[in-house]
mmCIF file with all atom_site columns, C-alpha atoms and ligand atoms in Angstrom:
data_model
loop_
_atom_site.group_PDB
_atom_site.id
_atom_site.type_symbol
_atom_site.label_atom_id
_atom_site.label_alt_id
_atom_site.label_comp_id
_atom_site.label_asym_id
_atom_site.label_entity_id
_atom_site.label_seq_id
_atom_site.pdbx_PDB_ins_code
_atom_site.Cartn_x
_atom_site.Cartn_y
_atom_site.Cartn_z
_atom_site.occupancy
_atom_site.B_iso_or_equiv
_atom_site.pdbx_formal_charge
_atom_site.auth_seq_id
_atom_site.auth_comp_id
_atom_site.auth_asym_id
_atom_site.auth_atom_id
_atom_site.pdbx_PDB_model_num
ATOM   1   C  CA  . MET S 1 1   ? 0.000  0.000  0.000  1.00 0.00 ? 1   MET S CA  1
ATOM   2   C  CA  . ALA S 1 2   ? 1.484  3.288  -1.079 1.00 0.00 ? 2   ALA S CA  1
ATOM   3   C  CA  . PHE S 1 3   ? 1.894  6.134  1.370  1.00 0.00 ? 3   PHE S CA  1
ATOM   4   C  CA  . THR S 1 4   ? -0.085 9.327  0.819  1.00 0.00 ? 4   THR S CA  1
ATOM   5   C  CA  . LEU S 1 5   ? 0.440  12.943 1.824  1.00 0.00 ? 5   LEU S CA  1
ATOM   6   C  CA  . PRO S 1 6   ? -1.616 13.723 4.963  1.00 0.00 ? 6   PRO S CA  1
ATOM   7   C  CA  . ALA S 1 7   ? -3.744 16.857 4.677  1.00 0.00 ? 7   ALA S CA  1
ATOM   8   C  CA  . LEU S 1 8   ? -2.429 19.840 6.580  1.00 0.00 ? 8   LEU S CA  1
ATOM   9   C  CA  . PRO S 1 9   ? -4.748 20.104 9.638  1.00 0.00 ? 9   PRO S CA  1
ATOM   10  C  CA  . TYR S 1 10  ? -5.129 23.906 9.213  1.00 0.00 ? 10  TYR S CA  1
ATOM   11  C  CA  . ALA S 1 11  ? -4.971 26.533 6.465  1.00 0.00 ? 11  ALA S CA  1
ATOM   12  C  CA  . PHE S 1 12  ? -1.638 27.503 4.892  1.00 0.00 ? 12  PHE S CA  1
ATOM   13  C  CA  . ASP S 1 13  ? -1.960 31.006 6.358  1.00 0.00 ? 13  ASP S CA  1
ATOM   14  C  CA  . ALA S 1 14  ? -3.013 29.810 9.838  1.00 0.00 ? 14  ALA S CA  1
ATOM   15  C  CA  . LEU S 1 15  ? 0.479  30.222 11.279 1.00 0.00 ? 15  LEU S CA  1
ATOM   16  C  CA  . GLU S 1 16  ? 0.984  33.818 10.068 1.00 0.00 ? 16  GLU S CA  1
ATOM   17  C  CA  . PRO S 1 17  ? 2.891  35.902 10.938 1.00 0.00 ? 17  PRO S CA  1
ATOM   18  C  CA  . TYR S 1 18  ? 5.283  33.354 12.439 1.00 0.00 ? 18  TYR S CA  1
ATOM   19  C  CA  . ILE S 1 19  ? 5.391  30.979 9.485  1.00 0.00 ? 19  ILE S CA  1
ATOM   20  C  CA  . ASP S 1 20  ? 4.159  32.482 6.218  1.00 0.00 ? 20  ASP S CA  1
ATOM   21  C  CA  . ALA S 1 21  ? 1.503  30.930 3.988  1.00 0.00 ? 21  ALA S CA  1
ATOM   22  C  CA  . GLN S 1 22  ? 3.745  30.540 0.936  1.00 0.00 ? 22  GLN S CA  1
ATOM   23  C  CA  . THR S 1 23  ? 6.358  28.651 2.936  1.00 0.00 ? 23  THR S CA  1
ATOM   24  C  CA  . MET S 1 24  ? 3.682  26.374 4.392  1.00 0.00 ? 24  MET S CA  1
ATOM   25  C  CA  . GLN S 1 25  ? 2.179  25.659 0.971  1.00 0.00 ? 25  GLN S CA  1
ATOM   26  C  CA  . ILE S 1 26  ? 5.483  24.842 -0.730 1.00 0.00 ? 26  ILE S CA  1
ATOM   27  C  CA  . HIS S 1 27  ? 6.726  22.942 2.318  1.00 0.00 ? 27  HIS S CA  1
ATOM   28  C  CA  . HIS S 1 28  ? 3.629  20.737 2.546  1.00 0.00 ? 28  HIS S CA  1
ATOM   29  C  CA  . ASP S 1 29  ? 2.491  20.429 -1.086 1.00 0.00 ? 29  ASP S CA  1
ATOM   30  C  CA  . LYS S 1 30  ? 5.920  20.198 -2.735 1.00 0.00 ? 30  LYS S CA  1
ATOM   31  C  CA  . HIS S 1 31  ? 8.588  19.114 -0.259 1.00 0.00 ? 31  HIS S CA  1
ATOM   32  C  CA  . HIS S 1 32  ? 6.532  16.690 1.819  1.00 0.00 ? 32  HIS S CA  1
ATOM   33  C  CA  . GLN S 1 33  ? 4.812  15.339 -1.298 1.00 0.00 ? 33  GLN S CA  1
ATOM   34  C  CA  . ALA S 1 34  ? 8.222  14.632 -2.836 1.00 0.00 ? 34  ALA S CA  1
ATOM   35  C  CA  . TYR S 1 35  ? 9.299  12.622 0.236  1.00 0.00 ? 35  TYR S CA  1
ATOM   36  C  CA  . VAL S 1 36  ? 6.094  10.583 -0.006 1.00 0.00 ? 36  VAL S CA  1
ATOM   37  C  CA  . ASP S 1 37  ? 6.520  9.969  -3.750 1.00 0.00 ? 37  ASP S CA  1
ATOM   38  C  CA  . ASN S 1 38  ? 10.186 9.042  -3.463 1.00 0.00 ? 38  ASN S CA  1
ATOM   39  C  CA  . LEU S 1 39  ? 9.550  6.766  -0.486 1.00 0.00 ? 39  LEU S CA  1
ATOM   40  C  CA  . ASN S 1 40  ? 6.884  4.948  -2.478 1.00 0.00 ? 40  ASN S CA  1
ATOM   41  C  CA  . LYS S 1 41  ? 9.300  4.533  -5.397 1.00 0.00 ? 41  LYS S CA  1
ATOM   42  C  CA  . ALA S 1 42  ? 12.063 3.289  -3.089 1.00 0.00 ? 42  ALA S CA  1
ATOM   43  C  CA  . ILE S 1 43  ? 9.952  0.566  -1.458 1.00 0.00 ? 43  ILE S CA  1
ATOM   44  C  CA  . ALA S 1 44  ? 7.862  -0.469 -4.476 1.00 0.00 ? 44  ALA S CA  1
ATOM   45  C  CA  . GLY S 1 45  ? 8.144  -4.189 -5.071 1.00 0.00 ? 45  GLY S CA  1
ATOM   46  C  CA  . THR S 1 46  ? 10.258 -4.784 -1.944 1.00 0.00 ? 46  THR S CA  1
ATOM   47  C  CA  . GLU S 1 47  ? 9.473  -6.523 1.348  1.00 0.00 ? 47  GLU S CA  1
ATOM   48  C  CA  . ASN S 1 48  ? 9.120  -3.066 2.964  1.00 0.00 ? 48  ASN S CA  1
ATOM   49  C  CA  . GLU S 1 49  ? 6.181  -2.080 0.795  1.00 0.00 ? 49  GLU S CA  1
ATOM   50  C  CA  . SER S 1 50  ? 3.610  -3.438 3.238  1.00 0.00 ? 50  SER S CA  1
ATOM   51  C  CA  . LYS S 1 51  ? 5.230  -2.165 6.468  1.00 0.00 ? 51  LYS S CA  1
ATOM   52  C  CA  . PRO S 1 52  ? 3.864  0.769  8.474  1.00 0.00 ? 52  PRO S CA  1
ATOM   53  C  CA  . LEU S 1 53  ? 5.952  3.952  8.384  1.00 0.00 ? 53  LEU S CA  1
ATOM   54  C  CA  . ASP S 1 54  ? 7.042  3.637  12.036 1.00 0.00 ? 54  ASP S CA  1
ATOM   55  C  CA  . GLU S 1 55  ? 8.516  0.223  11.316 1.00 0.00 ? 55  GLU S CA  1
ATOM   56  C  CA  . ILE S 1 56  ? 10.282 1.384  8.166  1.00 0.00 ? 56  ILE S CA  1
ATOM   57  C  CA  . VAL S 1 57  ? 11.806 4.345  10.007 1.00 0.00 ? 57  VAL S CA  1
ATOM   58  C  CA  . LYS S 1 58  ? 13.198 2.119  12.775 1.00 0.00 ? 58  LYS S CA  1
ATOM   59  C  CA  . ILE S 1 59  ? 15.200 0.070  10.270 1.00 0.00 ? 59  ILE S CA  1
ATOM   60  C  CA  . ALA S 1 60  ? 15.707 2.837  7.693  1.00 0.00 ? 60  ALA S CA  1
ATOM   61  C  CA  . GLY S 1 61  ? 19.476 2.981  8.133  1.00 0.00 ? 61  GLY S CA  1
ATOM   62  C  CA  . SER S 1 62  ? 19.858 -0.609 7.048  1.00 0.00 ? 62  SER S CA  1
ATOM   63  C  CA  . ILE S 1 63  ? 17.514 -0.459 4.046  1.00 0.00 ? 63  ILE S CA  1
ATOM   64  C  CA  . SER S 1 64  ? 18.884 2.189  1.665  1.00 0.00 ? 64  SER S CA  1
ATOM   65  C  CA  . PRO S 1 65  ? 19.764 5.898  1.543  1.00 0.00 ? 65  PRO S CA  1
ATOM   66  C  CA  . ALA S 1 66  ? 16.555 6.538  -0.430 1.00 0.00 ? 66  ALA S CA  1
ATOM   67  C  CA  . VAL S 1 67  ? 14.391 4.945  2.264  1.00 0.00 ? 67  VAL S CA  1
ATOM   68  C  CA  . ARG S 1 68  ? 16.332 6.651  5.058  1.00 0.00 ? 68  ARG S CA  1
ATOM   69  C  CA  . ASN S 1 69  ? 16.000 10.113 3.456  1.00 0.00 ? 69  ASN S CA  1
ATOM   70  C  CA  . ASN S 1 70  ? 12.443 9.875  2.187  1.00 0.00 ? 70  ASN S CA  1
ATOM   71  C  CA  . GLY S 1 71  ? 10.997 7.644  4.908  1.00 0.00 ? 71  GLY S CA  1
ATOM   72  C  CA  . GLY S 1 72  ? 12.500 10.047 7.420  1.00 0.00 ? 72  GLY S CA  1
ATOM   73  C  CA  . GLY S 1 73  ? 11.194 12.990 5.423  1.00 0.00 ? 73  GLY S CA  1
ATOM   74  C  CA  . HIS S 1 74  ? 7.665  11.586 5.416  1.00 0.00 ? 74  HIS S CA  1
ATOM   75  C  CA  . TRP S 1 75  ? 7.723  10.695 9.124  1.00 0.00 ? 75  TRP S CA  1
ATOM   76  C  CA  . ASN S 1 76  ? 9.307  13.986 10.225 1.00 0.00 ? 76  ASN S CA  1
ATOM   77  C  CA  . HIS S 1 77  ? 6.946  16.238 8.279  1.00 0.00 ? 77  HIS S CA  1
ATOM   78  C  CA  . SER S 1 78  ? 3.819  14.277 9.269  1.00 0.00 ? 78  SER S CA  1
ATOM   79  C  CA  . PHE S 1 79  ? 4.955  14.764 12.881 1.00 0.00 ? 79  PHE S CA  1
ATOM   80  C  CA  . PHE S 1 80  ? 5.853  18.435 12.396 1.00 0.00 ? 80  PHE S CA  1
ATOM   81  C  CA  . TRP S 1 81  ? 2.427  19.506 11.039 1.00 0.00 ? 81  TRP S CA  1
ATOM   82  C  CA  . GLU S 1 82  ? 0.838  18.026 14.178 1.00 0.00 ? 82  GLU S CA  1
ATOM   83  C  CA  . ILE S 1 83  ? 3.072  19.610 16.808 1.00 0.00 ? 83  ILE S CA  1
ATOM   84  C  CA  . ILE S 1 84  ? 2.573  23.099 15.394 1.00 0.00 ? 84  ILE S CA  1
ATOM   85  C  CA  . GLY S 1 85  ? -0.722 24.867 14.850 1.00 0.00 ? 85  GLY S CA  1
ATOM   86  C  CA  . PRO S 1 86  ? -2.773 28.046 15.117 1.00 0.00 ? 86  PRO S CA  1
ATOM   87  C  CA  . ASN S 1 87  ? -3.821 29.521 18.482 1.00 0.00 ? 87  ASN S CA  1
ATOM   88  C  CA  . ALA S 1 88  ? -0.854 27.818 20.073 1.00 0.00 ? 88  ALA S CA  1
ATOM   89  C  CA  . GLY S 1 89  ? 2.453  28.675 21.687 1.00 0.00 ? 89  GLY S CA  1
ATOM   90  C  CA  . GLY S 1 90  ? 2.953  30.010 25.172 1.00 0.00 ? 90  GLY S CA  1
ATOM   91  C  CA  . ALA S 1 91  ? 4.162  27.801 27.971 1.00 0.00 ? 91  ALA S CA  1
ATOM   92  C  CA  . PRO S 1 92  ? 3.240  24.143 28.528 1.00 0.00 ? 92  PRO S CA  1
ATOM   93  C  CA  . THR S 1 93  ? 1.190  23.065 31.537 1.00 0.00 ? 93  THR S CA  1
ATOM   94  C  CA  . GLY S 1 94  ? 0.690  19.846 33.479 1.00 0.00 ? 94  GLY S CA  1
ATOM   95  C  CA  . ASP S 1 95  ? 2.942  16.778 33.312 1.00 0.00 ? 95  ASP S CA  1
ATOM   96  C  CA  . ILE S 1 96  ? 4.995  17.916 30.337 1.00 0.00 ? 96  ILE S CA  1
ATOM   97  C  CA  . ALA S 1 97  ? 5.712  21.263 32.027 1.00 0.00 ? 97  ALA S CA  1
ATOM   98  C  CA  . GLN S 1 98  ? 6.840  19.492 35.204 1.00 0.00 ? 98  GLN S CA  1
ATOM   99  C  CA  . ALA S 1 99  ? 9.005  17.079 33.225 1.00 0.00 ? 99  ALA S CA  1
ATOM   100 C  CA  . ILE S 1 100 ? 10.650 19.984 31.358 1.00 0.00 ? 100 ILE S CA  1
ATOM   101 C  CA  . ASP S 1 101 ? 11.393 21.742 34.645 1.00 0.00 ? 101 ASP S CA  1
ATOM   102 C  CA  . ALA S 1 102 ? 12.776 18.516 36.122 1.00 0.00 ? 102 ALA S CA  1
ATOM   103 C  CA  . ALA S 1 103 ? 15.025 17.828 33.129 1.00 0.00 ? 103 ALA S CA  1
ATOM   104 C  CA  . PHE S 1 104 ? 16.247 21.336 32.293 1.00 0.00 ? 104 PHE S CA  1
ATOM   105 C  CA  . GLY S 1 105 ? 15.620 23.453 35.410 1.00 0.00 ? 105 GLY S CA  1
ATOM   106 C  CA  . SER S 1 106 ? 13.132 25.773 33.715 1.00 0.00 ? 106 SER S CA  1
ATOM   107 C  CA  . PHE S 1 107 ? 11.117 26.278 30.536 1.00 0.00 ? 107 PHE S CA  1
ATOM   108 C  CA  . ASP S 1 108 ? 13.433 29.123 29.476 1.00 0.00 ? 108 ASP S CA  1
ATOM   109 C  CA  . THR S 1 109 ? 16.538 26.976 29.899 1.00 0.00 ? 109 THR S CA  1
ATOM   110 C  CA  . PHE S 1 110 ? 14.885 24.229 27.869 1.00 0.00 ? 110 PHE S CA  1
ATOM   111 C  CA  . LYS S 1 111 ? 14.049 26.691 25.058 1.00 0.00 ? 111 LYS S CA  1
ATOM   112 C  CA  . GLU S 1 112 ? 17.644 27.965 25.016 1.00 0.00 ? 112 GLU S CA  1
ATOM   113 C  CA  . LYS S 1 113 ? 18.947 24.419 24.730 1.00 0.00 ? 113 LYS S CA  1
ATOM   114 C  CA  . PHE S 1 114 ? 16.468 23.463 22.006 1.00 0.00 ? 114 PHE S CA  1
ATOM   115 C  CA  . ASN S 1 115 ? 17.167 26.663 20.028 1.00 0.00 ? 115 ASN S CA  1
ATOM   116 C  CA  . ALA S 1 116 ? 20.909 26.059 20.326 1.00 0.00 ? 116 ALA S CA  1
ATOM   117 C  CA  . ALA S 1 117 ? 20.457 22.500 19.017 1.00 0.00 ? 117 ALA S CA  1
ATOM   118 C  CA  . GLY S 1 118 ? 18.559 23.889 16.013 1.00 0.00 ? 118 GLY S CA  1
ATOM   119 C  CA  . ALA S 1 119 ? 20.882 26.815 15.402 1.00 0.00 ? 119 ALA S CA  1
ATOM   120 C  CA  . THR S 1 120 ? 24.064 24.743 15.555 1.00 0.00 ? 120 THR S CA  1
ATOM   121 C  CA  . ARG S 1 121 ? 22.865 21.821 13.424 1.00 0.00 ? 121 ARG S CA  1
ATOM   122 C  CA  . PHE S 1 122 ? 25.156 22.392 10.417 1.00 0.00 ? 122 PHE S CA  1
ATOM   123 C  CA  . GLY S 1 123 ? 23.407 22.403 7.062  1.00 0.00 ? 123 GLY S CA  1
ATOM   124 C  CA  . SER S 1 124 ? 19.999 20.736 7.089  1.00 0.00 ? 124 SER S CA  1
ATOM   125 C  CA  . GLY S 1 125 ? 18.321 18.781 9.828  1.00 0.00 ? 125 GLY S CA  1
ATOM   126 C  CA  . TRP S 1 126 ? 16.060 18.798 12.845 1.00 0.00 ? 126 TRP S CA  1
ATOM   127 C  CA  . ALA S 1 127 ? 16.185 19.651 16.546 1.00 0.00 ? 127 ALA S CA  1
ATOM   128 C  CA  . TRP S 1 128 ? 14.191 17.384 18.858 1.00 0.00 ? 128 TRP S CA  1
ATOM   129 C  CA  . LEU S 1 129 ? 12.813 17.008 22.343 1.00 0.00 ? 129 LEU S CA  1
ATOM   130 C  CA  . ILE S 1 130 ? 12.789 13.277 23.010 1.00 0.00 ? 130 ILE S CA  1
ATOM   131 C  CA  . VAL S 1 131 ? 11.953 10.877 25.785 1.00 0.00 ? 131 VAL S CA  1
ATOM   132 C  CA  . LYS S 1 132 ? 14.917 8.596  26.422 1.00 0.00 ? 132 LYS S CA  1
ATOM   133 C  CA  . ASP S 1 133 ? 14.786 6.092  29.276 1.00 0.00 ? 133 ASP S CA  1
ATOM   134 C  CA  . GLY S 1 134 ? 11.809 7.960  30.731 1.00 0.00 ? 134 GLY S CA  1
ATOM   135 C  CA  . LYS S 1 135 ? 13.588 11.333 30.733 1.00 0.00 ? 135 LYS S CA  1
ATOM   136 C  CA  . LEU S 1 136 ? 13.387 14.349 28.440 1.00 0.00 ? 136 LEU S CA  1
ATOM   137 C  CA  . GLU S 1 137 ? 16.451 15.222 26.365 1.00 0.00 ? 137 GLU S CA  1
ATOM   138 C  CA  . VAL S 1 138 ? 17.282 17.674 23.585 1.00 0.00 ? 138 VAL S CA  1
ATOM   139 C  CA  . THR S 1 139 ? 19.067 16.342 20.521 1.00 0.00 ? 139 THR S CA  1
ATOM   140 C  CA  . SER S 1 140 ? 19.383 17.016 16.810 1.00 0.00 ? 140 SER S CA  1
ATOM   141 C  CA  . THR S 1 141 ? 19.729 14.954 13.645 1.00 0.00 ? 141 THR S CA  1
ATOM   142 C  CA  . PRO S 1 142 ? 21.149 15.670 10.179 1.00 0.00 ? 142 PRO S CA  1
ATOM   143 C  CA  . ASN S 1 143 ? 19.126 15.664 6.956  1.00 0.00 ? 143 ASN S CA  1
ATOM   144 C  CA  . GLN S 1 144 ? 15.858 13.717 7.417  1.00 0.00 ? 144 GLN S CA  1
ATOM   145 C  CA  . ASP S 1 145 ? 17.141 11.372 10.104 1.00 0.00 ? 145 ASP S CA  1
ATOM   146 C  CA  . ASN S 1 146 ? 15.214 11.191 13.371 1.00 0.00 ? 146 ASN S CA  1
ATOM   147 C  CA  . PRO S 1 147 ? 15.765 9.743  16.857 1.00 0.00 ? 147 PRO S CA  1
ATOM   148 C  CA  . LEU S 1 148 ? 13.654 6.652  16.109 1.00 0.00 ? 148 LEU S CA  1
ATOM   149 C  CA  . MET S 1 149 ? 16.127 5.461  13.493 1.00 0.00 ? 149 MET S CA  1
ATOM   150 C  CA  . ASP S 1 150 ? 18.581 2.631  13.998 1.00 0.00 ? 150 ASP S CA  1
ATOM   151 C  CA  . ILE S 1 151 ? 21.396 4.946  12.886 1.00 0.00 ? 151 ILE S CA  1
ATOM   152 C  CA  . ALA S 1 152 ? 20.519 7.845  15.248 1.00 0.00 ? 152 ALA S CA  1
ATOM   153 C  CA  . GLU S 1 153 ? 23.389 8.904  17.516 1.00 0.00 ? 153 GLU S CA  1
ATOM   154 C  CA  . VAL S 1 154 ? 20.899 9.624  20.317 1.00 0.00 ? 154 VAL S CA  1
ATOM   155 C  CA  . LYS S 1 155 ? 17.811 7.425  20.231 1.00 0.00 ? 155 LYS S CA  1
ATOM   156 C  CA  . GLY S 1 156 ? 14.465 8.211  21.813 1.00 0.00 ? 156 GLY S CA  1
ATOM   157 C  CA  . THR S 1 157 ? 10.816 9.012  21.165 1.00 0.00 ? 157 THR S CA  1
ATOM   158 C  CA  . PRO S 1 158 ? 10.219 12.509 19.754 1.00 0.00 ? 158 PRO S CA  1
ATOM   159 C  CA  . VAL S 1 159 ? 7.580  14.664 21.472 1.00 0.00 ? 159 VAL S CA  1
ATOM   160 C  CA  . LEU S 1 160 ? 8.600  17.978 19.827 1.00 0.00 ? 160 LEU S CA  1
ATOM   161 C  CA  . GLY S 1 161 ? 10.731 18.788 16.816 1.00 0.00 ? 161 GLY S CA  1
ATOM   162 C  CA  . VAL S 1 162 ? 11.604 21.644 14.516 1.00 0.00 ? 162 VAL S CA  1
ATOM   163 C  CA  . ASP S 1 163 ? 12.617 21.530 10.879 1.00 0.00 ? 163 ASP S CA  1
ATOM   164 C  CA  . VAL S 1 164 ? 15.744 23.647 10.356 1.00 0.00 ? 164 VAL S CA  1
ATOM   165 C  CA  . TRP S 1 165 ? 16.115 22.991 6.634  1.00 0.00 ? 165 TRP S CA  1
ATOM   166 C  CA  . GLU S 1 166 ? 16.277 26.324 4.786  1.00 0.00 ? 166 GLU S CA  1
ATOM   167 C  CA  . HIS S 1 167 ? 13.077 25.384 2.926  1.00 0.00 ? 167 HIS S CA  1
ATOM   168 C  CA  . ALA S 1 168 ? 11.262 25.697 6.279  1.00 0.00 ? 168 ALA S CA  1
ATOM   169 C  CA  . TYR S 1 169 ? 12.087 29.383 6.767  1.00 0.00 ? 169 TYR S CA  1
ATOM   170 C  CA  . TYR S 1 170 ? 14.110 30.961 3.965  1.00 0.00 ? 170 TYR S CA  1
ATOM   171 C  CA  . LEU S 1 171 ? 11.323 32.927 2.217  1.00 0.00 ? 171 LEU S CA  1
ATOM   172 C  CA  . LYS S 1 172 ? 10.541 34.878 5.378  1.00 0.00 ? 172 LYS S CA  1
ATOM   173 C  CA  . TYR S 1 173 ? 13.716 34.685 7.464  1.00 0.00 ? 173 TYR S CA  1
ATOM   174 C  CA  . GLN S 1 174 ? 16.429 34.172 4.792  1.00 0.00 ? 174 GLN S CA  1
ATOM   175 C  CA  . ASN S 1 175 ? 19.678 33.332 6.636  1.00 0.00 ? 175 ASN S CA  1
ATOM   176 C  CA  . ARG S 1 176 ? 18.276 34.246 10.065 1.00 0.00 ? 176 ARG S CA  1
ATOM   177 C  CA  . ARG S 1 177 ? 17.603 30.752 11.422 1.00 0.00 ? 177 ARG S CA  1
ATOM   178 C  CA  . PRO S 1 178 ? 17.629 31.934 15.075 1.00 0.00 ? 178 PRO S CA  1
ATOM   179 C  CA  . GLU S 1 179 ? 14.744 34.354 14.293 1.00 0.00 ? 179 GLU S CA  1
ATOM   180 C  CA  . TYR S 1 180 ? 12.730 31.489 12.828 1.00 0.00 ? 180 TYR S CA  1
ATOM   181 C  CA  . LEU S 1 181 ? 13.497 29.399 15.916 1.00 0.00 ? 181 LEU S CA  1
ATOM   182 C  CA  . ALA S 1 182 ? 12.362 32.244 18.176 1.00 0.00 ? 182 ALA S CA  1
ATOM   183 C  CA  . ALA S 1 183 ? 9.101  32.555 16.206 1.00 0.00 ? 183 ALA S CA  1
ATOM   184 C  CA  . PHE S 1 184 ? 8.547  28.777 16.329 1.00 0.00 ? 184 PHE S CA  1
ATOM   185 C  CA  . TRP S 1 185 ? 7.579  28.962 20.030 1.00 0.00 ? 185 TRP S CA  1
ATOM   186 C  CA  . ASN S 1 186 ? 4.444  30.908 19.043 1.00 0.00 ? 186 ASN S CA  1
ATOM   187 C  CA  . VAL S 1 187 ? 3.085  27.962 17.069 1.00 0.00 ? 187 VAL S CA  1
ATOM   188 C  CA  . VAL S 1 188 ? 3.970  24.995 19.297 1.00 0.00 ? 188 VAL S CA  1
ATOM   189 C  CA  . ASN S 1 189 ? 0.876  22.869 19.905 1.00 0.00 ? 189 ASN S CA  1
ATOM   190 C  CA  . TRP S 1 190 ? 1.541  21.951 23.540 1.00 0.00 ? 190 TRP S CA  1
ATOM   191 C  CA  . GLU S 1 191 ? -1.661 19.908 23.741 1.00 0.00 ? 191 GLU S CA  1
ATOM   192 C  CA  . LYS S 1 192 ? -0.287 17.567 21.095 1.00 0.00 ? 192 LYS S CA  1
ATOM   193 C  CA  . VAL S 1 193 ? 3.142  17.501 22.748 1.00 0.00 ? 193 VAL S CA  1
ATOM   194 C  CA  . ALA S 1 194 ? 1.472  16.608 26.072 1.00 0.00 ? 194 ALA S CA  1
ATOM   195 C  CA  . THR S 1 195 ? -0.444 13.780 24.375 1.00 0.00 ? 195 THR S CA  1
ATOM   196 C  CA  . LEU S 1 196 ? 2.740  12.395 22.814 1.00 0.00 ? 196 LEU S CA  1
ATOM   197 C  CA  . PHE S 1 197 ? 4.531  12.669 26.166 1.00 0.00 ? 197 PHE S CA  1
ATOM   198 C  CA  . ALA S 1 198 ? 1.718  10.837 27.963 1.00 0.00 ? 198 ALA S CA  1
ATOM   199 C  CA  . ALA S 1 199 ? 1.866  8.054  25.360 1.00 0.00 ? 199 ALA S CA  1
ATOM   200 C  CA  . THR S 1 200 ? 5.532  7.397  26.166 1.00 0.00 ? 200 THR S CA  1
ATOM   201 C  CA  . LYS S 1 201 ? 4.553  6.498  29.734 1.00 0.00 ? 201 LYS S CA  1
ATOM   202 C  CA  . LYS S 1 202 ? 2.204  3.687  28.757 1.00 0.00 ? 202 LYS S CA  1
HETATM 203 MN MN1 . LIG B 2 .   ? 10.991 20.316 5.695  1.00 0.00 ? 301 LIG B MN1 1
#
């Protein structure tokens, strides 16, 4: 069964002024679509064709570069559209807020660490908040790798992530990746992050 592009759960302009409509449209309709199409091509006629995406991602490093890049691209973007949204941002509450305080000392310290992970990821990649051995950690991955992959340097379950490829911000922020990262906090869907965090405890 071929993978398909999930619909964006809000309008392209819903994240204005933090992430502009044109970036969202190209990012979702062109970039994400290309990962889906190329993943389908890479697994067509192979034993991986019938596997769910989560399973493919976990073994992506041992399948092929095409599956690693495009399977990761499909997983990462599907995740990203869900953990951002309109009428979002601010500070987390509840269990996830307590866990962030416990792991990093404060929400502000966590944001600094996450932003630094995104800003210092050379070239293209992602910064992540993951659950590893029951604890929150910040990490980053190159290209379309993610912490679920067999080849990840730091493995864990992502509960928040940010795309720091230039295609995610260049139209509005050009070379100013830190400005994009600062704006990102206005669109974080903490309800979704809290749900993902709760799921890691089951
Ligand atoms: Mn992207």
